[in-house]
XYZ file of C-alpha atoms in Angstrom:
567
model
C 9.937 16.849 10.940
C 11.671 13.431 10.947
C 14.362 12.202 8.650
C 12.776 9.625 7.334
C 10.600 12.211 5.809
C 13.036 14.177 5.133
C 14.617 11.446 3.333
C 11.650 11.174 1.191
C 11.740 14.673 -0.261
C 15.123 14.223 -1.608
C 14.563 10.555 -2.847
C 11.072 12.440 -5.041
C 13.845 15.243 -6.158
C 16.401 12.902 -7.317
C 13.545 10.447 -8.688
C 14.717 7.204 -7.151
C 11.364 7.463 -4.336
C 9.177 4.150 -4.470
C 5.570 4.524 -4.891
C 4.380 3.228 -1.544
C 6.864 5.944 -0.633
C 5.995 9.019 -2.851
C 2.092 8.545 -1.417
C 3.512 8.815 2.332
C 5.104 11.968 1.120
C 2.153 13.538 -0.469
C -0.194 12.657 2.155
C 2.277 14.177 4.756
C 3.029 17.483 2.046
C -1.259 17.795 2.539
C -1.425 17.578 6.057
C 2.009 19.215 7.777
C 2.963 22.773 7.172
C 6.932 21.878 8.524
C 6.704 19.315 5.256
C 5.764 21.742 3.266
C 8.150 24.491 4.384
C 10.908 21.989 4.226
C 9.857 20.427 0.560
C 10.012 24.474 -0.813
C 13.814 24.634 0.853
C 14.565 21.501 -0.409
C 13.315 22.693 -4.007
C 15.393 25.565 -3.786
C 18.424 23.861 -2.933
C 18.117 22.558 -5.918
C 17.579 25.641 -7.678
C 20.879 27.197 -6.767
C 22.429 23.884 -7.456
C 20.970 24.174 -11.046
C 22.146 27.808 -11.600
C 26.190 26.567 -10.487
C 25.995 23.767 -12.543
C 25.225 25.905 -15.471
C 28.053 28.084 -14.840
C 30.778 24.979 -14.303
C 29.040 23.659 -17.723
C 29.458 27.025 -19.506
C 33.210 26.979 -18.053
C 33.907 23.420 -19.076
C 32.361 24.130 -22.657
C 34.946 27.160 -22.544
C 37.722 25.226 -21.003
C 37.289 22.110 -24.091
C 36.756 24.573 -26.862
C 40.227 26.458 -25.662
C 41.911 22.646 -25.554
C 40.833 21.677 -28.942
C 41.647 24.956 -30.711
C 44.750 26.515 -28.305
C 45.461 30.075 -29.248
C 49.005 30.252 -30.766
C 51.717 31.244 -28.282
C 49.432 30.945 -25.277
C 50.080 28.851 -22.484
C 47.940 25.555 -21.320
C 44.725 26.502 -20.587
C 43.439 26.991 -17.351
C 41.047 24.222 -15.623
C 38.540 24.636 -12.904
C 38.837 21.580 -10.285
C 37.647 18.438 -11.926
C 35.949 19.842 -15.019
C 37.378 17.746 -17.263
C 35.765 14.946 -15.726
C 32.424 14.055 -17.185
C 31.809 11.164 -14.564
C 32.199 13.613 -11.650
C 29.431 15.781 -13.266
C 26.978 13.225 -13.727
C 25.330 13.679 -10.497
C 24.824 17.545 -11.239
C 23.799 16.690 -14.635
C 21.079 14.766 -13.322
C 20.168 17.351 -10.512
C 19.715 19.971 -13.319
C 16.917 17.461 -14.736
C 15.184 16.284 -11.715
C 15.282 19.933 -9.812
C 13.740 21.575 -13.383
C 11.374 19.084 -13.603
C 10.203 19.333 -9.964
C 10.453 22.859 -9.840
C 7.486 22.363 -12.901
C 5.558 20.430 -11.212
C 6.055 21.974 -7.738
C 5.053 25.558 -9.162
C 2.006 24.010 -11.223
C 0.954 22.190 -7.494
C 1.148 24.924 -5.393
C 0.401 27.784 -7.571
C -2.108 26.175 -9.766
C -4.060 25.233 -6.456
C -4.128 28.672 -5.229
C -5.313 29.489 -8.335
C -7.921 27.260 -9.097
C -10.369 26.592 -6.381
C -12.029 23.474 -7.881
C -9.224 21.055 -7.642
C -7.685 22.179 -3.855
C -6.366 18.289 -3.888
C -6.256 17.546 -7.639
C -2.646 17.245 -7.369
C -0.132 14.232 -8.163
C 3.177 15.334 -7.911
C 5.257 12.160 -9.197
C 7.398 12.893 -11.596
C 5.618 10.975 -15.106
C 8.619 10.074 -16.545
C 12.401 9.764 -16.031
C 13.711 12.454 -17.330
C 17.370 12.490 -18.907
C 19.712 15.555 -19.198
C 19.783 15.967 -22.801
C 15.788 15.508 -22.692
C 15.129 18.246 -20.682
C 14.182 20.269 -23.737
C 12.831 18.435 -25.917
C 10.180 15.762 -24.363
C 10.371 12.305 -25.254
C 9.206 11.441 -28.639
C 5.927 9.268 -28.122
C 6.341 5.126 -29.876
C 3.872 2.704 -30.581
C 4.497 -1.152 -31.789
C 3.013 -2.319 -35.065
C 2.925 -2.694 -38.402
C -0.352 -1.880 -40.031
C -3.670 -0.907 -39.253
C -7.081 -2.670 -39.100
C -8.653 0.429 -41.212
C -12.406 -1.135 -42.071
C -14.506 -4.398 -40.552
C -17.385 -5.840 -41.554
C -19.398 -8.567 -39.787
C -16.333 -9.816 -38.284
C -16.083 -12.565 -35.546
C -13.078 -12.827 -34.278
C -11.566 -16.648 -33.221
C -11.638 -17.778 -29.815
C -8.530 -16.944 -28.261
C -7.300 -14.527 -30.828
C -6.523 -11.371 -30.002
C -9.590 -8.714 -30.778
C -9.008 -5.645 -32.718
C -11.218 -2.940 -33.340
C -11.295 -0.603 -36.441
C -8.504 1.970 -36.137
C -6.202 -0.469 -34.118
C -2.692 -0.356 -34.808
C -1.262 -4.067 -35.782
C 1.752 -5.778 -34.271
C 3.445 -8.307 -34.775
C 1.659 -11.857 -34.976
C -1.738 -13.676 -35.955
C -4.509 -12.241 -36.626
C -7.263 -15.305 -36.684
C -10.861 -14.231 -37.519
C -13.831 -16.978 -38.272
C -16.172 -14.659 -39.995
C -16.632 -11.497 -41.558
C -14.497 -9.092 -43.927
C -11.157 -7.582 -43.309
C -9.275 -4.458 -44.672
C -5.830 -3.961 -43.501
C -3.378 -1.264 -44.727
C 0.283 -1.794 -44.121
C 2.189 0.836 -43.465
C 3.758 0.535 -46.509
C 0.996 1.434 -48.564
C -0.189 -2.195 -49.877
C -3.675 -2.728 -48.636
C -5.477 -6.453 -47.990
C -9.090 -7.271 -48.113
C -9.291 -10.799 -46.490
C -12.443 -12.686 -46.192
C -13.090 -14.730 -43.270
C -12.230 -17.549 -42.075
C -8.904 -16.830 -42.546
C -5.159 -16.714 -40.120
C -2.208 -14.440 -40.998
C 0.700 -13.726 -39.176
C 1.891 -9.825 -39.678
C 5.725 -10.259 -40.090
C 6.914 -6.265 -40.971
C 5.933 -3.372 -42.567
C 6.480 -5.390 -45.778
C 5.702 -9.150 -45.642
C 2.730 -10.869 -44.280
C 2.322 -15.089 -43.964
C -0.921 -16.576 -45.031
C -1.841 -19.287 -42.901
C -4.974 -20.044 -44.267
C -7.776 -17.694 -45.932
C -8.827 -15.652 -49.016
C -7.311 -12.228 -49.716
C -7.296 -9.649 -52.465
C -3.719 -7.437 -52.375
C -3.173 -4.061 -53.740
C 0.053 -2.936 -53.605
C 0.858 0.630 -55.524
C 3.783 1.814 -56.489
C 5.084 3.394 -53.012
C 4.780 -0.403 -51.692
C 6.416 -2.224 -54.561
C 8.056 -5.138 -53.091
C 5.580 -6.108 -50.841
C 5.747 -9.940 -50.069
C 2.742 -11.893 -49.362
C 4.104 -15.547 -48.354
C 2.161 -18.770 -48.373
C 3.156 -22.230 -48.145
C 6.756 -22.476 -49.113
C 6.974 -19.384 -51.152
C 6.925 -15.638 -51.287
C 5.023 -13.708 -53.332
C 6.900 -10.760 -54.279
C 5.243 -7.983 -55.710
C 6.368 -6.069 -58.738
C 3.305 -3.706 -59.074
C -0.320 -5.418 -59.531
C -3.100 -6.691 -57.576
C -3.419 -10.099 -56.702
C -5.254 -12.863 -54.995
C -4.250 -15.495 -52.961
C -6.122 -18.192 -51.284
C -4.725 -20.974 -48.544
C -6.042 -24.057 -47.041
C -4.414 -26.836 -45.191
C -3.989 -28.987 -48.677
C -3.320 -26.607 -51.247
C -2.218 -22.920 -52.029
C -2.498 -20.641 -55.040
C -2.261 -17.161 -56.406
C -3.661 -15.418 -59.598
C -2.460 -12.003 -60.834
C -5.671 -9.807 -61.047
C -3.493 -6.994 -62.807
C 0.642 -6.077 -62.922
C 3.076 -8.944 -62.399
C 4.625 -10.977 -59.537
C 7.537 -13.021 -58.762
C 7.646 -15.960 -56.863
C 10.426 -17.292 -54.983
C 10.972 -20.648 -52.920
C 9.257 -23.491 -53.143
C 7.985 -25.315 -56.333
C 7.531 -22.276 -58.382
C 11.247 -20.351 -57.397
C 11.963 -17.692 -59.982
C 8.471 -17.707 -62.289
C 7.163 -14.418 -63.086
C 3.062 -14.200 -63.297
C 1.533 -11.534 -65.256
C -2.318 -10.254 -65.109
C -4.455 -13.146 -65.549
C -2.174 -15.642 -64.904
C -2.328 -18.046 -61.565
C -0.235 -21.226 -60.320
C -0.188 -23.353 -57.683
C 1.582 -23.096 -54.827
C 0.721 -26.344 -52.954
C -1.184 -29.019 -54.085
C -3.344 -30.196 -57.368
C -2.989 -28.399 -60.325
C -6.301 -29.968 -61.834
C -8.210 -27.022 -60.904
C -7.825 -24.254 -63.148
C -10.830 -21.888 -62.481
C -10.554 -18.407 -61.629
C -10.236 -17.240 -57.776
C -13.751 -15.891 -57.995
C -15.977 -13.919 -55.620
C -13.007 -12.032 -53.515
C -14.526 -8.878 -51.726
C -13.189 -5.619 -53.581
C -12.647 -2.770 -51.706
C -15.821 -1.478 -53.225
C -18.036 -4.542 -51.696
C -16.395 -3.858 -48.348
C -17.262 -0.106 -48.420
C -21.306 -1.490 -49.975
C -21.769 -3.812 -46.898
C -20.044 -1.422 -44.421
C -22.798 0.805 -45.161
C -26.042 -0.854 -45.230
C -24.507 -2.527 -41.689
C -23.554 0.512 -40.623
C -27.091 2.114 -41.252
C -28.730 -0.760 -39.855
C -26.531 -0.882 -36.384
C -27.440 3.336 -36.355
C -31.387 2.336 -36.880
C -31.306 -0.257 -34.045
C -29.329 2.198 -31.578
C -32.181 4.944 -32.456
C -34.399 2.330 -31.099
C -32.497 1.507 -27.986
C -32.288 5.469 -27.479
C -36.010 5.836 -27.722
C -36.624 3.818 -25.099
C -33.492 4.757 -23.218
C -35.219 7.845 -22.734
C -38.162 6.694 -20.827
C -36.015 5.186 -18.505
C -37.264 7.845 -15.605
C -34.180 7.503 -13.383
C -32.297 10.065 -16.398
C -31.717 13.207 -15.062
C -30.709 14.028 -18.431
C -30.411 12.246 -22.031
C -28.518 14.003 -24.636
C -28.025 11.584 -27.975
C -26.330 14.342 -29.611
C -25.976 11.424 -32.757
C -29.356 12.197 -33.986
C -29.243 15.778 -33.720
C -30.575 17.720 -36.116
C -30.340 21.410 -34.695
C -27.443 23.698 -35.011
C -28.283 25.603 -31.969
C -28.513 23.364 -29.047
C -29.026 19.882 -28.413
C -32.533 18.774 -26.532
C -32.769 16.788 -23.612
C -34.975 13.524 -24.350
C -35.279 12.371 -20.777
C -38.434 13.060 -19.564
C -36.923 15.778 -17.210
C -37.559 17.678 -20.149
C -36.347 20.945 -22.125
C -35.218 23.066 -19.506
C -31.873 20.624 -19.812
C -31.549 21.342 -23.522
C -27.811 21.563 -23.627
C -26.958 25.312 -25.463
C -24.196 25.593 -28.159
C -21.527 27.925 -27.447
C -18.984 29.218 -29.093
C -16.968 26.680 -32.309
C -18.381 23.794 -31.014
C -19.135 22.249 -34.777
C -20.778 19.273 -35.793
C -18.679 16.161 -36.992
C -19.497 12.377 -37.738
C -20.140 10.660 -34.875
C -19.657 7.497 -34.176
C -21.752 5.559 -36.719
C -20.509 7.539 -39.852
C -21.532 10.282 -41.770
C -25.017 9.520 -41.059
C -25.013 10.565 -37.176
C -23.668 13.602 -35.906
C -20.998 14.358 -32.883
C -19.960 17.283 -31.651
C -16.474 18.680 -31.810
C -14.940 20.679 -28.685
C -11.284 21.226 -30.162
C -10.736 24.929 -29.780
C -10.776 26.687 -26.027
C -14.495 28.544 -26.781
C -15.895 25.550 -27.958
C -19.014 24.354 -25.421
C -21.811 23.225 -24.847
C -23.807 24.678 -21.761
C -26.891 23.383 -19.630
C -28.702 24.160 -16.429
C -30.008 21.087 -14.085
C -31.686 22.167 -10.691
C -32.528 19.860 -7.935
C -31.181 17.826 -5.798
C -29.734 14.297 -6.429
C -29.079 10.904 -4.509
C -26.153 9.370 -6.924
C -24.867 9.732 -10.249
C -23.896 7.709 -13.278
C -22.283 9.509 -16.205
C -22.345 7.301 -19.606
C -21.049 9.263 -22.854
C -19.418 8.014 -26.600
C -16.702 10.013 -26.808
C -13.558 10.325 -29.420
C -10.483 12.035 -27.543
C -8.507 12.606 -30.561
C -5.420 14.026 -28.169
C -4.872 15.084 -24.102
C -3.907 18.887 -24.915
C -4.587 20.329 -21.506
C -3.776 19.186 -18.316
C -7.237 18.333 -17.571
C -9.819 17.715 -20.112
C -13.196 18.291 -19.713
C -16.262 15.582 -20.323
C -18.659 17.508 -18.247
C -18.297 19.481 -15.212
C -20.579 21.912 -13.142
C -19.474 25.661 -13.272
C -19.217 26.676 -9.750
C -18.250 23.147 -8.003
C -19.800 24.102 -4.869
C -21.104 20.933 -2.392
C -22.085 17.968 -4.420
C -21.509 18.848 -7.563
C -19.285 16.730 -10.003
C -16.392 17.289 -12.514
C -15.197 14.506 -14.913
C -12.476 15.371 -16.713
C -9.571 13.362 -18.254
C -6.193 13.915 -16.704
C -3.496 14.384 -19.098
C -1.689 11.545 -18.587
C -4.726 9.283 -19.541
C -6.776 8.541 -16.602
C -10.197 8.982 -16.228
C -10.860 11.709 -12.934
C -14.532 12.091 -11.637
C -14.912 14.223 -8.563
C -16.970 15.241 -5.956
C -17.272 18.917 -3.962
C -17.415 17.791 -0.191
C -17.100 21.144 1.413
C -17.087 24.659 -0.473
C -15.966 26.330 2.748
C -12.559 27.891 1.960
C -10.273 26.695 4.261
C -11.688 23.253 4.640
C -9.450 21.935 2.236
C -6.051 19.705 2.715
C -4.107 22.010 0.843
C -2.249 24.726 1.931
C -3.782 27.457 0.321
C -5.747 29.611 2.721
C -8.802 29.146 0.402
C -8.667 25.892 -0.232
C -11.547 23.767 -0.533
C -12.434 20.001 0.359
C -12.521 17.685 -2.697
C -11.902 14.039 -3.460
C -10.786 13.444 -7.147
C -11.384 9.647 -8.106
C -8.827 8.459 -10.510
C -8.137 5.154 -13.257
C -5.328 4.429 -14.215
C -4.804 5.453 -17.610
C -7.205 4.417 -20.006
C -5.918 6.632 -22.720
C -3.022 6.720 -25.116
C -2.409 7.873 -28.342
C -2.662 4.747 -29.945
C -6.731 5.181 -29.331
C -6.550 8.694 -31.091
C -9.783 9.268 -32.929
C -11.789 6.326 -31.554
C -15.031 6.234 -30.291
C -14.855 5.291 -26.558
C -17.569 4.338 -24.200
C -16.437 5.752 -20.529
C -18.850 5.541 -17.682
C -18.936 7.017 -13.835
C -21.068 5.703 -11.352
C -21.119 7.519 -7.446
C -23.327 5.898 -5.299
C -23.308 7.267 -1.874
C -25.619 4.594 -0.535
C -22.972 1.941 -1.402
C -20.333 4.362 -1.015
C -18.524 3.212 -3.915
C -17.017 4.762 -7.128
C -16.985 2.913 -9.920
C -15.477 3.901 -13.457
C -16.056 1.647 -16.843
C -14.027 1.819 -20.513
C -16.099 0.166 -22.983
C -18.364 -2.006 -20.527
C -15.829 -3.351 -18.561
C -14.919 -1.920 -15.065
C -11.442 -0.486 -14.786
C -11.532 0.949 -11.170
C -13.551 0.831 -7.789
C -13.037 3.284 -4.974
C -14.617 3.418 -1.556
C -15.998 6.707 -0.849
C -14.546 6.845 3.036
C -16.143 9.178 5.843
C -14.538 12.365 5.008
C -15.343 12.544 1.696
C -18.900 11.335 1.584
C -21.906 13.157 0.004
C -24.979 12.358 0.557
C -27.128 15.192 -1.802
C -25.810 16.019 -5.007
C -26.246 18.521 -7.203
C -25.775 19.853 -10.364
C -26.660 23.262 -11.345
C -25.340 25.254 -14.386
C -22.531 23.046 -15.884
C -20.981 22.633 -19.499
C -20.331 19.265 -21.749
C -16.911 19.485 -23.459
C -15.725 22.376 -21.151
C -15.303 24.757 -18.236
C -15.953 27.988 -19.186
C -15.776 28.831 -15.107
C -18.339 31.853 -15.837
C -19.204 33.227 -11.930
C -15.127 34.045 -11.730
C -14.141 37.214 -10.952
C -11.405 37.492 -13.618
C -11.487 37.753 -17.559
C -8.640 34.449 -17.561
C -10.486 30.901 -17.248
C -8.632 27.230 -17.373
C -8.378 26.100 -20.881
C -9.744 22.718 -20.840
C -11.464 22.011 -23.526
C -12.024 18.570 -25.368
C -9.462 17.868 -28.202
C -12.558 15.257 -29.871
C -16.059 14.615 -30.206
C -18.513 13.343 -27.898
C -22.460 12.033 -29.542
C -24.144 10.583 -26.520
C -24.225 11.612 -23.082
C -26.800 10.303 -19.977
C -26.824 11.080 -16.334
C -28.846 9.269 -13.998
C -29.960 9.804 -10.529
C -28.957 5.691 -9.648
C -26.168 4.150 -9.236
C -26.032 1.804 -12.497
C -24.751 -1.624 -11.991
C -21.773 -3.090 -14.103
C -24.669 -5.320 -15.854
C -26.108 -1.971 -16.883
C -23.211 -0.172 -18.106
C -22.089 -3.367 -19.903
C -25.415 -3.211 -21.792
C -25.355 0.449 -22.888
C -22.363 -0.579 -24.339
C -23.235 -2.984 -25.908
C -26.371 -1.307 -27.075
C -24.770 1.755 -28.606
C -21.622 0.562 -29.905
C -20.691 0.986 -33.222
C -19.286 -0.952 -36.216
C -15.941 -2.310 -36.062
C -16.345 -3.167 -31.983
């Protein structure tokens, strides 16, 4: 082995190894048993280092404790070389970190693969994260930017240019500009605004929001007291009430609905409004009607059902036809379930690909309210099970699903039990990206790994598509392998996030499915009572496979088709 690979292994262990690099190093870890062999030493180097490091902290932590509190009538205390340096232990610090954290990861890869036959190269050994000393038990706490949340939508249209949220999306800072439609937004302070369309605001803070033009309706309960609403050359400052406001270019105004306000700045600095009072902000004062016809919360929650029932009746249409469509191999719109027991196949294939229910798999809303029905795969016995025979010349995989969180290292969408030649897996990886894979050769030994058994896969990732700021929302993920076209192409809500050749090795030309489970992998032809826990933490309500390669036009429409409210 060369130095420059050699190089490589201890730029991955001390985590400074680029990633043009780190892929030169894992291709040469699959293919060179010397790599290996010399990647293990190296790992163990770093084990040892770990365990003295330990001992010269544990000695330091001795030697400072007998400094600050010297017994009485004993001499200085003793030092080890240099332990009373924290600079000169930096470096060991940070080898304790990056040797325990590859020394995870190195036992999960080379283990795990012996272990588990279906993923012989499902393996990514960069490190995810840098990992500082004082993190290395306790993992970094996760963050997310914003201030409220767009909780409910109804017929909105969003401006062009604006930024487009969807129900559930966290808010940042900045405008929000929408030309249509109604608007419920909940700070997280507690106050909540209904704002009718057109309107602009710009989201300042937890606490203040500017009115740029628009209608809105504020209610703001005790816990939020305080809240500022600001429009034109004032603030609004809330002293517990509700209260409308309403902005255009040439004049402003508020009216208390109920409680009391303050306003400060402007025209009107230091008046106090109480309920059914109003003023001007900007402009004429000649107009002294009421601010009338403001949506409630209770006309937002009236018109987001009739829409939503109406968007659910015109998918049920889409899916009738949908499942005509004879290139399905199978069509399972678990949304309009009615059975407890299993969910049938509506493809024309017919119901020997009724999908069984196993286990607490237990029905939730799906994805157009109460009204439709999803399944939820959140505990490790959880599945749903299904047999398809024959012999295939390309998948596409379309399915709604809600990932509430990424429990297990892999997560299971739907994957065939024994993975033999052709047969698929499509799983989400833990760290958010979307993995559909391919058998190429069951033969053990054919693999790139070094396990004696191991067996030749190719795993097709995204990047991630997946974080927890899109916990609990309905996501539309598609998989398309076309061996024809040898091509791989993955989709997030109609719009393609990756494309992968399939290259020589790795091509298949019949696929297959066989026995296989949605939401899970209950592995059920091992030879052991343990099984990989990778259930589905969420919900899924629709789920097709077709023997075609869809085209981006295609997945874009079942998208569009099926979505529901809010997108």
């Amino acid at each position: 082995m060369d130095d420059h690979l050699r190089n490589l292994i201890f730029q991955a262990l001390d985590q400074t190894i680029s990633d043009d690099d780190f892929e030169r190093l894992q291709d040469a870890l699959e293919q060179h048993e010397d790599v290996r062999i010399e990647y293990l030493r190296s790992v163990g180097l770093y084990e040892s280092l770990t365990e003295i490091a330990a001992e010269s902290d544990e000695l330091v932590d001795r030697d400072r404790s007998t400094r600050e509190a010297p017994a009485q009538g004993t001499s200085a205390p003793t030092r080890g070389v240099g332990l009373d340096d924290p600079a000169a232990w930096g470096w060991q610090r940070w080898a304790i970190a990056a040797s325990i954290l590859l020394l995870a990861s190195g036992a999960a890869y080379w283990f795990g693969r012996i272990n588990d036959p279906s993923d012989p190269i499902a393996v990514d050994l960069r490190p995810q994260q840098v990992v500082q000393p004082e993190q290395v038990d306790e993992p970094a706490e996760s963050l997310l930017a914003g201030h409220a949340t767009l909780s409910r939508s109804v017929d909105l249209r969003w401006s062009n240019g604006s930024v487009m949220y969807r129900e559930g999306d966290v808010l940042p800072n900045g405008r929000l500009r929408f030309d249509a439609g109604v608007a419920e937004i909940d700070f997280f302070c507690g106050a909540t605004l209904i704002v009718d369309g057109p309107a602009e605001l710009d989201v300042e803070s937890d606490w203040s929001v500017r009115v740029i033009r628009g209608r809105l309706r504020a209610s703001v309960p005790p816990a939020a007291r305080g809240f500022i609403v600001k429009a034109a050359d004032s603030e609004i400052i809330d002293l517990g009430t509700e209260f409308a406001v309403e902005v255009s270019p040439d004049r402003a105004r508020v009216e208390v609905i109920d409680g009391e306000v303050e306003l400060r700045g402007g025209r009107n600095h230091g008046d106090h409004l109480v309920t059914g009072q109003r003023q001007w902000l900007k402009g004429s004062q000649s107009d002294s009607e009421s601010l009338e016809g403001l949506s409630t919360v209770r006309d937002l929650q009236r018109r987001r059902e009739d829409a939503q029932a109406q968007q659910f009746q015109q998918w049920k249409t889409h899916s009738q036809q949908l499942s005509e469509d004879p290139r399905l191999i199978a069509y399972y719109p678990i949304a309009q379930s009615q059975s407890d027991r299993f969910i049938p196949n509506r493809a024309a294939t017919g119901s020997q690909r009724d999908g069984i229910l196993v286990g607490p798999v237990t029905p939730a809303d799906g994805r157009f309210g109460p009204a439709s029905t999803g399944l939820e795969f959140d505990r490790p016995g959880a599945r749903v099970r299904t047999r398809i025979d024959g012999e295939f010349a390309a998948f596409t995989f379309a399915c709604w699903v809600r990932i509430d969180s990424l429990e297990h290292r892999y997560n299971s969408l739907f994957m065939g039990d024994g993975y033999e030649n052709g047969e698929p897996h499509w799983q989400i990886h833990e760290d958010g990206r979307m993995m559909f894979s391919i058998m190429v050769d069951d033969t053990p030994g054919s693999g790139l790994g070094p396990a004696e058994d191991a067996r030749l896969h190719r795993i097709y990732y995204t990047d991630p598509i997946w974080d927890v700021s899109k916990s609990g929302k309905w996501l539309h993920l598609a998989a398309v392998y076309d061996p024809q076209g040898r091509q791989v192409n993955q989709f997030v809500n109609g719009e393609q996030v990756s494309s992968e050749p399939i290259v020589d090795q790795f091509h298949v030309q019949t696929l297959r499915i066989g026995t296989a489970e949605i939401g899970n992998w209950g592995q059920p032809l091992r030879d052991s009572p343990w099984f990989a826990v990778r259930n589905l933490n969420g919900a899924i309500d629709e789920l097709a496979i077709f023997d075609v390669a869809l085209t981006p036009h295609d997945i874009q429409s079942l998208y569009e088709q099926g979505k529901p409210l809010g997108y």
